Structures are given as structure tokens and as C-alpha cells.
XYZ file of C-alpha atoms in Angstrom:
265
model
C 15.072 -14.431 3.452
C 14.817 -10.646 1.969
C 13.651 -10.666 -1.020
C 15.062 -7.423 -3.441
C 13.548 -6.566 -6.630
C 16.167 -4.240 -8.927
C 14.085 -1.755 -11.492
C 14.323 -1.274 -14.817
C 16.538 1.800 -14.557
C 19.627 0.107 -12.770
C 19.917 -3.118 -15.004
C 19.688 -1.035 -17.494
C 22.935 0.720 -16.148
C 24.404 -2.532 -15.341
C 24.058 -3.992 -18.912
C 25.163 -0.878 -20.287
C 28.703 -1.060 -17.608
C 28.740 -5.336 -18.523
C 29.297 -4.168 -22.376
C 31.680 -1.375 -23.087
C 34.603 -1.722 -24.593
C 37.246 -2.113 -23.394
C 40.281 0.436 -24.131
C 43.690 0.301 -25.616
C 46.231 0.628 -23.516
C 47.279 3.577 -25.488
C 44.791 4.913 -26.615
C 44.316 7.796 -24.341
C 40.585 9.632 -23.280
C 39.466 12.370 -21.052
C 38.791 10.354 -17.422
C 35.353 12.153 -16.087
C 34.072 11.275 -12.775
C 30.800 9.130 -12.926
C 28.547 8.925 -10.516
C 25.543 6.052 -11.120
C 22.231 7.144 -10.085
C 20.708 5.757 -6.800
C 18.576 2.758 -7.582
C 15.322 2.552 -6.445
C 14.928 -1.153 -4.666
C 11.629 -2.824 -2.986
C 12.385 -5.472 -0.255
C 10.046 -8.051 0.736
C 8.983 -7.424 3.932
C 8.483 -10.779 6.673
C 8.820 -11.373 10.049
C 5.690 -8.849 11.277
C 3.443 -10.664 14.025
C 0.344 -12.576 11.807
C -2.309 -11.819 14.183
C -4.011 -14.656 12.404
C -6.815 -14.766 14.158
C -7.526 -11.572 14.559
C -11.102 -9.967 13.527
C -12.736 -6.953 12.662
C -16.549 -6.771 12.354
C -18.823 -3.169 10.887
C -21.882 -2.869 13.306
C -22.709 0.553 13.393
C -23.975 2.014 10.947
C -26.617 -1.410 10.522
C -28.186 -0.431 7.080
C -25.537 0.593 4.576
C -28.392 2.835 3.014
C -29.115 5.841 4.591
C -31.860 8.146 3.937
C -29.949 11.597 3.898
C -26.225 13.280 4.066
C -24.543 13.715 7.255
C -22.630 13.120 10.041
C -22.953 8.989 10.191
C -21.347 6.548 13.625
C -19.878 3.755 12.884
C -19.151 1.213 15.085
C -16.335 -1.654 14.547
C -16.199 -5.622 16.881
C -12.263 -5.989 16.929
C -11.146 -9.320 18.591
C -7.993 -10.963 19.287
C -6.711 -7.006 18.869
C -5.020 -5.048 21.056
C -6.023 -1.175 18.525
C -3.100 1.923 20.479
C -0.941 -1.007 21.340
C 2.518 -0.947 19.573
C 2.898 -4.031 17.081
C 6.348 -5.513 18.185
C 8.883 -5.091 15.917
C 11.111 -7.133 13.538
C 15.066 -5.171 12.972
C 12.751 -3.626 9.285
C 9.354 -3.116 11.090
C 11.901 -0.858 13.941
C 12.982 1.610 10.207
C 9.630 2.542 9.359
C 7.295 4.849 9.653
C 5.856 4.379 13.394
C 2.808 5.715 14.515
C 2.608 6.760 18.256
C -0.707 5.877 19.244
C -0.698 2.613 18.235
C -2.680 0.263 16.466
C -4.921 1.549 14.959
C -7.814 0.161 11.533
C -7.404 1.911 8.034
C -10.049 3.759 6.831
C -10.793 4.046 3.115
C -13.873 4.833 1.696
C -14.065 5.566 -2.111
C -9.974 4.205 -2.225
C -9.499 8.169 -1.455
C -5.957 7.875 1.318
C -7.127 6.197 4.623
C -8.034 7.425 7.864
C -6.616 6.247 11.030
C -8.388 5.789 14.160
C -7.304 4.273 17.185
C -11.099 3.851 18.752
C -13.482 1.533 17.907
C -15.979 3.961 17.720
C -16.195 6.965 15.786
C -18.479 9.759 13.491
C -17.315 10.215 9.725
C -19.271 12.817 7.212
C -20.858 10.788 4.736
C -21.602 13.104 1.438
C -24.697 11.887 -0.422
C -23.933 9.014 -3.259
C -22.487 6.019 -3.629
C -19.952 4.943 -1.793
C -18.019 2.504 -1.410
C -15.768 1.242 1.666
C -13.263 -0.821 3.238
C -11.453 -1.541 6.523
C -8.918 -3.299 8.073
C -7.152 -3.352 10.882
C -3.883 -2.373 10.912
C -0.228 -2.820 12.521
C 1.546 0.258 14.930
C 4.069 0.818 11.497
C 0.752 0.585 9.276
C 1.143 -2.744 7.040
C -2.484 -4.281 7.149
C -3.497 -7.594 8.598
C -4.480 -9.925 5.720
C -6.721 -12.721 6.942
C -9.948 -13.276 6.202
C -11.702 -11.863 9.395
C -9.825 -8.578 9.591
C -11.496 -6.895 7.265
C -14.765 -5.166 5.476
C -15.686 -3.774 2.798
C -19.247 -3.048 2.091
C -20.638 -0.486 -0.903
C -23.478 2.551 1.008
C -26.180 4.739 -0.759
C -26.061 8.071 0.726
C -29.055 10.407 0.174
C -30.978 7.634 -2.899
C -27.907 8.924 -5.164
C -26.161 6.753 -7.125
C -22.577 6.951 -8.472
C -20.746 4.483 -10.788
C -17.302 3.979 -10.145
C -17.320 1.018 -11.889
C -16.471 -1.247 -8.736
C -17.463 -4.814 -7.856
C -16.543 -6.161 -4.594
C -16.765 -9.576 -5.760
C -14.747 -9.751 -7.982
C -11.290 -8.966 -8.056
C -9.934 -5.540 -6.107
C -6.630 -3.998 -5.113
C -6.871 -0.939 -2.477
C -3.568 1.288 -1.919
C -2.295 2.105 1.772
C 1.069 2.928 1.595
C 3.290 4.762 1.238
C 1.297 7.669 2.411
C 1.331 11.930 2.971
C 4.929 12.955 3.594
C 7.998 11.290 5.431
C 10.852 13.544 7.164
C 14.637 12.103 8.774
C 15.350 9.107 8.724
C 12.304 7.367 8.476
C 12.456 8.458 4.381
C 15.438 5.741 3.897
C 12.357 3.119 3.659
C 9.226 3.577 3.352
C 5.963 0.462 3.530
C 4.362 -0.419 0.388
C 1.287 -2.150 1.179
C -2.345 -2.935 -0.271
C -4.935 -5.136 0.376
C -6.437 -7.749 -2.220
C -10.192 -8.539 -2.692
C -11.390 -12.440 -4.222
C -7.502 -12.705 -5.511
C -4.864 -14.407 -4.744
C -1.034 -12.928 -7.005
C 1.767 -15.747 -8.519
C 3.929 -15.593 -11.815
C 1.982 -16.629 -14.110
C -1.080 -15.672 -12.438
C -2.496 -11.968 -11.377
C -0.064 -10.264 -9.958
C 0.247 -5.707 -8.866
C 2.762 -4.077 -11.869
C 4.505 -1.081 -8.827
C 6.090 2.274 -10.598
C 7.610 4.503 -8.889
C 9.025 6.932 -9.927
C 8.818 5.464 -13.355
C 10.536 2.129 -12.039
C 8.797 -1.369 -12.309
C 8.560 -3.299 -10.490
C 6.095 -6.685 -10.509
C 4.536 -7.712 -7.166
C 4.120 -12.038 -7.694
C 2.792 -12.503 -3.534
C 1.280 -10.397 -1.468
C 2.749 -9.198 0.870
C 4.444 -5.376 2.441
C 7.650 -4.468 0.611
C 9.889 -2.259 1.164
C 11.126 0.858 -1.219
C 14.211 1.970 -0.783
C 16.907 4.489 -3.415
C 14.034 6.996 -2.776
C 15.129 10.290 -3.944
C 13.893 13.535 -1.886
C 11.013 15.345 -2.761
C 7.899 14.194 -4.476
C 7.688 10.629 -5.310
C 5.083 9.051 -8.064
C 3.907 5.839 -7.196
C 1.322 3.713 -9.526
C -0.290 0.371 -8.440
C -2.047 -1.748 -11.187
C -3.626 -5.074 -10.071
C -3.138 -7.213 -13.837
C -3.964 -11.050 -14.911
C -1.107 -13.452 -16.139
C -1.577 -11.970 -19.113
C -0.184 -8.562 -18.419
C -3.847 -6.878 -19.135
C -5.019 -4.334 -15.978
C -8.199 -6.149 -14.584
C -11.500 -4.541 -14.693
C -12.470 -2.330 -11.344
C -12.644 1.608 -10.907
C -9.462 1.059 -7.494
C -7.671 -1.584 -9.570
C -5.451 1.459 -10.906
C -4.035 3.909 -8.758
C -1.204 6.868 -8.533
C -0.350 8.623 -5.577
C 2.131 10.843 -5.047
C 4.454 11.230 -1.059
C 6.724 13.460 0.172
C 10.007 13.001 1.204
C 11.945 15.613 2.947
C 16.239 16.299 5.280
């Protein structure tokens, strides 16, 4: 069953219409045609292949402290998951942006936009400093695989320097994944909203994620992918915040992130 959540602007519009007083029959009123603005909604996305037994392990580099900045060899061991395969799609998944290169690894450094990797070994330039790496398996339409063994999260120190980003991977942490980049044509109608969580669950009374999309707020109480509908063309702002049960932002440098994506005809 799909659950549709309307944003604050749509709710306010419905309330305003329901509370409007009725006109007297003889009252002369100049009628003006009005069109309500399109409302943004998010809909829980279900029924993707679970990949509950899939695994991801990092085998290179073997040491997370590296003497100097430069190109670093990364290698991953992937279990029960086929990189480059096309993920089986249900009706909704078929309407999402999809990589024609297939399933891949989302590689996220310091909570910046991910790079997609379709092979288990690759090189990556690593600047000097302290860095926070999260990688997880991704379906071809960019939905993360969410199980206890499908991701890695590591702190890396390059060149001995230290930059405090206020991140502790042993504490509740949220990692932004999608939407990302630029969308065109039909793929602008359904945008995947997805993030990765460490050391926390979401619930009505516990921790939750607040998504603010073009100023409209949505409270997410279930860790699942969602589909954003009703977005206008142009630049779209998405802010995600990991909150506690009282609505306070949880400490952590990655728990409040804002991204901008672009929708084109």
C-alpha cells in the first residue's frame, strides 16, 4: 500500500477552502478563475528486491591511516549481489531515473554527493586531512540496499592532518543519497528520496527525519525510500535533518544537509 504525505502548503490550502463562507444568492461577486499551486507530496516506495543477504566489505586500503595525499586504491568484496545487473523493477521503479550501467556502489566521502562505481576496484584521489567514508550497495535506480552487512563506514586520516567535522560513526548518523544532480523529461515527475542511517531506527515517538522540499515539511518516521511528486521545473531544494523524539537535531556533522537538484523539460 502506498502512503501519500501532503506538505504543509497543501494542507493549508484545503483548510482555507473548507472554511470559506458561502455567498448569498443575490450577492454580486466578480468571479476570478483561480488555479491552486501544484502540491508536493512524498509517497513511500515499497516492493523493491530486498537483497537481505547481500554484503559489502572493503579490502583496500588495508590501513585507514595513509602517509600522504594522492591517489588511493580502493577494493571491495561484494557478496550475493551482481554489480552492473539491472534491478528487477515494479511499476513505480520503472518510472524512476535508472542507470543503464546497472547496479553499483554509492561511494560517499565527507557526506558530499556520491560517486557511482560499477566495478569493485577503482582509484580515488584523497586529499590531506581526516575523511569520513560511507559506501553501500545501490540498485540500478539508485535505491540503497539497507541491511546490516551491505555498507561500510570508516574514518580515514590522510597525511596525518586532522579536521574536526563533528562526526562519530558509533552515534546516530544520517547520510544523504538521493535526489542528486539533474533530471530531464519524464524522470522529473518521480524523484527518489533516499538516505542511509547508522546506529538508529525511526519511529513515530523516537528519532525521525524531517524533509523540507522547496519549503514544505514532511516528517519521515520509517526508514524507507520515498518518491517525491509534484515538483516544479527548475531548481529544487531538499533539506534532510535527523531529529530526536522531541524534534531536536541530533548532534553530528552529517545530520543536517541541504542539496539542490535541477529539473528540466
